[in-house]
Amino acid sequence: MLAAAVQVLRAEGAARFTTARVAERAGVSVGSLYQYFPNKAAILFRLQSDEWLQTSALLRDILKDRNHSADERLRTLVHAFLRSECDEAEIRTALADAAPLYRNAPEADAAREAGSLIIVTFLREALPTLDQATVELAADLIETTLSQVGSRFSERPRTEQEIGAYADAMADMFCAYLARLSR
């Protein structure tokens, strides 16, 4: 059903997304769909939650890999994040259009907080002498920049070369910022 929901969202957009269309695409009755999801907002929130979980797992796996330096992990993160934003731009845009249906849900806040905590944990390890307020500021700056720049950058199709060049430049900025903080 979720795969069908993604297909409907991609094909129809958030404005034309309905439970009836999802059920039809999934090959089930609307009643069967309602056994799992009480309304379209629940389906869209589940898709968004799954996306947040995937992004959090990506962040966590890259930033926890102590086989690489903090700069290497940050560079890998920026490249993976921008590539993911470009790969998922169509569905992410549709989910953003539907965000008013679930944006203020407690579950949404919890998912966003989990992603933020991953970056804070990485920065505490990478910059152990920094005070908590500075770590939180740096984490917020990195998270906000990744999110806003990634969203804007992925508004149009990008080549692998464009993604690589942009990710390199963004990673350079982050690494320079962390180097300044470490002094």
PDB file of C-alpha atoms in Angstrom:
ATOM      1  CA  MET A   1       0.000   0.000   0.000  1.00  0.00           C
ATOM      2  CA  LEU A   2       2.832   2.398   0.774  1.00  0.00           C
ATOM      3  CA  ALA A   3       4.494   1.680  -2.564  1.00  0.00           C
ATOM      4  CA  ALA A   4       1.171   2.429  -4.249  1.00  0.00           C
ATOM      5  CA  ALA A   5       0.887   5.634  -2.226  1.00  0.00           C
ATOM      6  CA  VAL A   6       4.312   6.748  -3.463  1.00  0.00           C
ATOM      7  CA  GLN A   7       3.276   5.993  -7.039  1.00  0.00           C
ATOM      8  CA  VAL A   8       0.069   8.009  -6.668  1.00  0.00           C
ATOM      9  CA  LEU A   9       1.920  10.868  -5.007  1.00  0.00           C
ATOM     10  CA  ARG A  10       4.471  10.979  -7.812  1.00  0.00           C
ATOM     11  CA  ALA A  11       1.855  10.713 -10.548  1.00  0.00           C
ATOM     12  CA  GLU A  12      -0.868  12.937  -9.097  1.00  0.00           C
ATOM     13  CA  GLY A  13       0.862  15.197  -6.553  1.00  0.00           C
ATOM     14  CA  ALA A  14      -0.428  16.025  -3.100  1.00  0.00           C
ATOM     15  CA  ALA A  15      -3.446  17.969  -4.344  1.00  0.00           C
ATOM     16  CA  ARG A  16      -4.908  14.944  -6.155  1.00  0.00           C
ATOM     17  CA  PHE A  17      -3.725  12.319  -3.659  1.00  0.00           C
ATOM     18  CA  THR A  18      -6.711  10.342  -2.338  1.00  0.00           C
ATOM     19  CA  THR A  19      -7.220   7.111  -0.468  1.00  0.00           C
ATOM     20  CA  ALA A  20      -9.354   5.873  -3.365  1.00  0.00           C
ATOM     21  CA  ARG A  21      -6.476   6.360  -5.804  1.00  0.00           C
ATOM     22  CA  VAL A  22      -4.055   4.621  -3.447  1.00  0.00           C
ATOM     23  CA  ALA A  23      -6.428   1.673  -2.970  1.00  0.00           C
ATOM     24  CA  GLU A  24      -6.955   1.383  -6.718  1.00  0.00           C
ATOM     25  CA  ARG A  25      -3.209   1.472  -7.416  1.00  0.00           C
ATOM     26  CA  ALA A  26      -2.571  -1.087  -4.645  1.00  0.00           C
ATOM     27  CA  GLY A  27      -5.324  -3.363  -5.939  1.00  0.00           C
ATOM     28  CA  VAL A  28      -7.251  -3.366  -2.673  1.00  0.00           C
ATOM     29  CA  SER A  29     -10.583  -1.988  -1.568  1.00  0.00           C
ATOM     30  CA  VAL A  30     -10.754   1.377   0.157  1.00  0.00           C
ATOM     31  CA  GLY A  31     -12.118  -0.469   3.188  1.00  0.00           C
ATOM     32  CA  SER A  32      -8.998  -2.630   3.311  1.00  0.00           C
ATOM     33  CA  LEU A  33      -6.837   0.482   3.100  1.00  0.00           C
ATOM     34  CA  TYR A  34      -8.752   2.041   5.998  1.00  0.00           C
ATOM     35  CA  GLN A  35      -7.870  -0.952   8.173  1.00  0.00           C
ATOM     36  CA  TYR A  36      -4.274   0.300   8.095  1.00  0.00           C
ATOM     37  CA  PHE A  37      -4.656   4.040   7.552  1.00  0.00           C
ATOM     38  CA  PRO A  38      -7.691   6.002   8.819  1.00  0.00           C
ATOM     39  CA  ASN A  39      -7.253   8.791   6.244  1.00  0.00           C
ATOM     40  CA  LYS A  40      -4.935  10.230   3.626  1.00  0.00           C
ATOM     41  CA  ALA A  41      -3.077  12.316   6.202  1.00  0.00           C
ATOM     42  CA  ALA A  42      -2.085   9.096   7.978  1.00  0.00           C
ATOM     43  CA  ILE A  43      -0.674   7.667   4.746  1.00  0.00           C
ATOM     44  CA  LEU A  44       1.238  10.847   3.949  1.00  0.00           C
ATOM     45  CA  PHE A  45       2.565  11.074   7.492  1.00  0.00           C
ATOM     46  CA  ARG A  46       3.750   7.462   7.300  1.00  0.00           C
ATOM     47  CA  LEU A  47       5.568   8.191   4.028  1.00  0.00           C
ATOM     48  CA  GLN A  48       7.164  11.267   5.593  1.00  0.00           C
ATOM     49  CA  SER A  49       8.068   9.347   8.757  1.00  0.00           C
ATOM     50  CA  ASP A  50       9.706   6.632   6.677  1.00  0.00           C
ATOM     51  CA  GLU A  51      11.702   9.299   4.817  1.00  0.00           C
ATOM     52  CA  TRP A  52      12.797  10.874   8.102  1.00  0.00           C
ATOM     53  CA  LEU A  53      13.853   7.467   9.447  1.00  0.00           C
ATOM     54  CA  GLN A  54      15.863   6.724   6.308  1.00  0.00           C
ATOM     55  CA  THR A  55      17.571  10.113   6.475  1.00  0.00           C
ATOM     56  CA  SER A  56      18.319   9.669  10.176  1.00  0.00           C
ATOM     57  CA  ALA A  57      19.796   6.228   9.526  1.00  0.00           C
ATOM     58  CA  LEU A  58      21.947   7.681   6.752  1.00  0.00           C
ATOM     59  CA  LEU A  59      23.195  10.444   9.061  1.00  0.00           C
ATOM     60  CA  ARG A  60      23.828   8.057  11.933  1.00  0.00           C
ATOM     61  CA  ASP A  61      25.679   5.454   9.856  1.00  0.00           C
ATOM     62  CA  ILE A  62      27.978   8.017   8.271  1.00  0.00           C
ATOM     63  CA  LEU A  63      28.653  10.151  11.346  1.00  0.00           C
ATOM     64  CA  LYS A  64      29.262   7.184  13.681  1.00  0.00           C
ATOM     65  CA  ASP A  65      31.907   5.606  11.433  1.00  0.00           C
ATOM     66  CA  ARG A  66      35.028   6.313  13.471  1.00  0.00           C
ATOM     67  CA  ASN A  67      37.218   4.630  10.841  1.00  0.00           C
ATOM     68  CA  HIS A  68      37.231   8.027   9.146  1.00  0.00           C
ATOM     69  CA  SER A  69      38.122  11.502  10.373  1.00  0.00           C
ATOM     70  CA  ALA A  70      35.411  13.966  11.317  1.00  0.00           C
ATOM     71  CA  ASP A  71      36.060  15.942   8.112  1.00  0.00           C
ATOM     72  CA  GLU A  72      35.780  12.796   5.964  1.00  0.00           C
ATOM     73  CA  ARG A  73      32.519  11.830   7.655  1.00  0.00           C
ATOM     74  CA  LEU A  74      31.124  15.309   7.190  1.00  0.00           C
ATOM     75  CA  ARG A  75      32.118  15.309   3.515  1.00  0.00           C
ATOM     76  CA  THR A  76      30.551  11.882   3.003  1.00  0.00           C
ATOM     77  CA  LEU A  77      27.412  13.075   4.743  1.00  0.00           C
ATOM     78  CA  VAL A  78      27.058  16.162   2.554  1.00  0.00           C
ATOM     79  CA  HIS A  79      27.558  14.138  -0.628  1.00  0.00           C
ATOM     80  CA  ALA A  80      25.087  11.443   0.440  1.00  0.00           C
ATOM     81  CA  PHE A  81      22.535  13.970   1.627  1.00  0.00           C
ATOM     82  CA  LEU A  82      22.581  16.067  -1.549  1.00  0.00           C
ATOM     83  CA  ARG A  83      22.436  12.960  -3.718  1.00  0.00           C
ATOM     84  CA  SER A  84      19.474  11.702  -1.685  1.00  0.00           C
ATOM     85  CA  GLU A  85      17.720  15.070  -1.944  1.00  0.00           C
ATOM     86  CA  CYS A  86      18.125  15.013  -5.715  1.00  0.00           C
ATOM     87  CA  ASP A  87      17.057  11.380  -6.029  1.00  0.00           C
ATOM     88  CA  GLU A  88      13.941  11.908  -3.921  1.00  0.00           C
ATOM     89  CA  ALA A  89      13.094  15.475  -4.987  1.00  0.00           C
ATOM     90  CA  GLU A  90       9.806  14.596  -6.653  1.00  0.00           C
ATOM     91  CA  ILE A  91       8.359  12.697  -3.699  1.00  0.00           C
ATOM     92  CA  ARG A  92       9.808  15.126  -1.150  1.00  0.00           C
ATOM     93  CA  THR A  93       8.175  18.062  -2.932  1.00  0.00           C
ATOM     94  CA  ALA A  94       4.820  16.305  -2.917  1.00  0.00           C
ATOM     95  CA  LEU A  95       5.196  15.470   0.779  1.00  0.00           C
ATOM     96  CA  ALA A  96       6.097  19.088   1.510  1.00  0.00           C
ATOM     97  CA  ASP A  97       2.861  20.148  -0.197  1.00  0.00           C
ATOM     98  CA  ALA A  98       0.984  17.804   2.128  1.00  0.00           C
ATOM     99  CA  ALA A  99       2.942  18.833   5.249  1.00  0.00           C
ATOM    100  CA  PRO A 100       0.154  21.003   6.707  1.00  0.00           C
ATOM    101  CA  LEU A 101      -1.748  17.769   7.308  1.00  0.00           C
ATOM    102  CA  TYR A 102       0.872  16.465   9.752  1.00  0.00           C
ATOM    103  CA  ARG A 103       3.549  19.143  10.286  1.00  0.00           C
ATOM    104  CA  ASN A 104       2.652  19.852  13.916  1.00  0.00           C
ATOM    105  CA  ALA A 105       2.129  16.253  14.999  1.00  0.00           C
ATOM    106  CA  PRO A 106       4.181  15.237  18.063  1.00  0.00           C
ATOM    107  CA  GLU A 107       5.616  12.375  16.021  1.00  0.00           C
ATOM    108  CA  ALA A 108       6.956  14.881  13.480  1.00  0.00           C
ATOM    109  CA  ASP A 109       8.704  16.825  16.231  1.00  0.00           C
ATOM    110  CA  ALA A 110      10.200  13.604  17.615  1.00  0.00           C
ATOM    111  CA  ALA A 111      11.522  12.573  14.194  1.00  0.00           C
ATOM    112  CA  ARG A 112      13.139  15.962  13.611  1.00  0.00           C
ATOM    113  CA  GLU A 113      14.657  15.917  17.099  1.00  0.00           C
ATOM    114  CA  ALA A 114      16.192  12.484  16.490  1.00  0.00           C
ATOM    115  CA  GLY A 115      17.981  13.783  13.387  1.00  0.00           C
ATOM    116  CA  SER A 116      19.233  16.812  15.286  1.00  0.00           C
ATOM    117  CA  LEU A 117      20.565  14.647  18.111  1.00  0.00           C
ATOM    118  CA  ILE A 118      22.684  12.632  15.664  1.00  0.00           C
ATOM    119  CA  ILE A 119      24.479  15.780  14.518  1.00  0.00           C
ATOM    120  CA  VAL A 120      24.907  17.062  18.080  1.00  0.00           C
ATOM    121  CA  THR A 121      26.423  13.717  19.127  1.00  0.00           C
ATOM    122  CA  PHE A 122      28.843  13.815  16.185  1.00  0.00           C
ATOM    123  CA  LEU A 123      29.926  17.373  17.008  1.00  0.00           C
ATOM    124  CA  ARG A 124      30.457  16.560  20.690  1.00  0.00           C
ATOM    125  CA  GLU A 125      32.806  13.786  19.608  1.00  0.00           C
ATOM    126  CA  ALA A 126      34.526  15.830  16.876  1.00  0.00           C
ATOM    127  CA  LEU A 127      34.899  18.959  19.031  1.00  0.00           C
ATOM    128  CA  PRO A 128      35.034  17.737  22.638  1.00  0.00           C
ATOM    129  CA  THR A 129      36.289  21.040  24.094  1.00  0.00           C
ATOM    130  CA  LEU A 130      33.305  23.084  22.916  1.00  0.00           C
ATOM    131  CA  ASP A 131      30.585  24.126  25.322  1.00  0.00           C
ATOM    132  CA  GLN A 132      27.073  22.754  24.844  1.00  0.00           C
ATOM    133  CA  ALA A 133      25.609  26.005  23.501  1.00  0.00           C
ATOM    134  CA  THR A 134      28.236  26.225  20.748  1.00  0.00           C
ATOM    135  CA  VAL A 135      27.742  22.566  19.815  1.00  0.00           C
ATOM    136  CA  GLU A 136      23.986  23.069  19.579  1.00  0.00           C
ATOM    137  CA  LEU A 137      24.428  26.216  17.484  1.00  0.00           C
ATOM    138  CA  ALA A 138      26.814  24.430  15.106  1.00  0.00           C
ATOM    139  CA  ALA A 139      24.480  21.438  14.833  1.00  0.00           C
ATOM    140  CA  ASP A 140      21.525  23.680  14.077  1.00  0.00           C
ATOM    141  CA  LEU A 141      23.530  25.570  11.475  1.00  0.00           C
ATOM    142  CA  ILE A 142      24.624  22.358   9.743  1.00  0.00           C
ATOM    143  CA  GLU A 143      21.177  20.778   9.878  1.00  0.00           C
ATOM    144  CA  THR A 144      19.383  23.908   8.673  1.00  0.00           C
ATOM    145  CA  THR A 145      21.892  24.491   5.890  1.00  0.00           C
ATOM    146  CA  LEU A 146      21.702  20.884   4.702  1.00  0.00           C
ATOM    147  CA  SER A 147      17.923  20.943   4.727  1.00  0.00           C
ATOM    148  CA  GLN A 148      17.391  24.325   3.092  1.00  0.00           C
ATOM    149  CA  VAL A 149      20.204  24.106   0.564  1.00  0.00           C
ATOM    150  CA  GLY A 150      19.384  20.484  -0.261  1.00  0.00           C
ATOM    151  CA  SER A 151      15.754  21.341  -0.869  1.00  0.00           C
ATOM    152  CA  ARG A 152      16.559  24.346  -3.044  1.00  0.00           C
ATOM    153  CA  PHE A 153      19.395  22.629  -4.919  1.00  0.00           C
ATOM    154  CA  SER A 154      17.187  19.671  -5.816  1.00  0.00           C
ATOM    155  CA  GLU A 155      14.376  21.780  -7.267  1.00  0.00           C
ATOM    156  CA  ARG A 156      15.621  20.923 -10.737  1.00  0.00           C
ATOM    157  CA  PRO A 157      17.364  17.820 -12.083  1.00  0.00           C
ATOM    158  CA  ARG A 158      21.126  17.768 -11.469  1.00  0.00           C
ATOM    159  CA  THR A 159      23.961  15.819 -13.036  1.00  0.00           C
ATOM    160  CA  GLU A 160      26.338  13.741 -10.940  1.00  0.00           C
ATOM    161  CA  GLN A 161      29.027  16.344 -11.658  1.00  0.00           C
ATOM    162  CA  GLU A 162      26.815  19.171 -10.397  1.00  0.00           C
ATOM    163  CA  ILE A 163      25.933  17.232  -7.256  1.00  0.00           C
ATOM    164  CA  GLY A 164      29.604  16.424  -6.617  1.00  0.00           C
ATOM    165  CA  ALA A 165      30.813  19.981  -7.147  1.00  0.00           C
ATOM    166  CA  TYR A 166      28.084  21.469  -4.972  1.00  0.00           C
ATOM    167  CA  ALA A 167      28.606  18.881  -2.238  1.00  0.00           C
ATOM    168  CA  ASP A 168      32.363  19.502  -2.270  1.00  0.00           C
ATOM    169  CA  ALA A 169      31.860  23.248  -1.872  1.00  0.00           C
ATOM    170  CA  MET A 170      29.312  22.819   0.902  1.00  0.00           C
ATOM    171  CA  ALA A 171      31.520  20.301   2.710  1.00  0.00           C
ATOM    172  CA  ASP A 172      34.453  22.731   2.414  1.00  0.00           C
ATOM    173  CA  MET A 173      32.350  25.376   4.172  1.00  0.00           C
ATOM    174  CA  PHE A 174      31.335  23.021   6.965  1.00  0.00           C
ATOM    175  CA  CYS A 175      34.877  21.724   7.464  1.00  0.00           C
ATOM    176  CA  ALA A 176      36.285  25.270   7.572  1.00  0.00           C
ATOM    177  CA  TYR A 177      33.633  26.196  10.132  1.00  0.00           C
ATOM    178  CA  LEU A 178      34.486  23.199  12.324  1.00  0.00           C
ATOM    179  CA  ALA A 179      38.201  23.950  11.993  1.00  0.00           C
ATOM    180  CA  ARG A 180      37.558  27.506  13.203  1.00  0.00           C
ATOM    181  CA  LEU A 181      35.493  26.210  16.111  1.00  0.00           C
ATOM    182  CA  SER A 182      38.233  23.786  17.116  1.00  0.00           C
ATOM    183  CA  ARG A 183      40.824  26.593  17.468  1.00  0.00           C
TER     184      ARG A 183
END
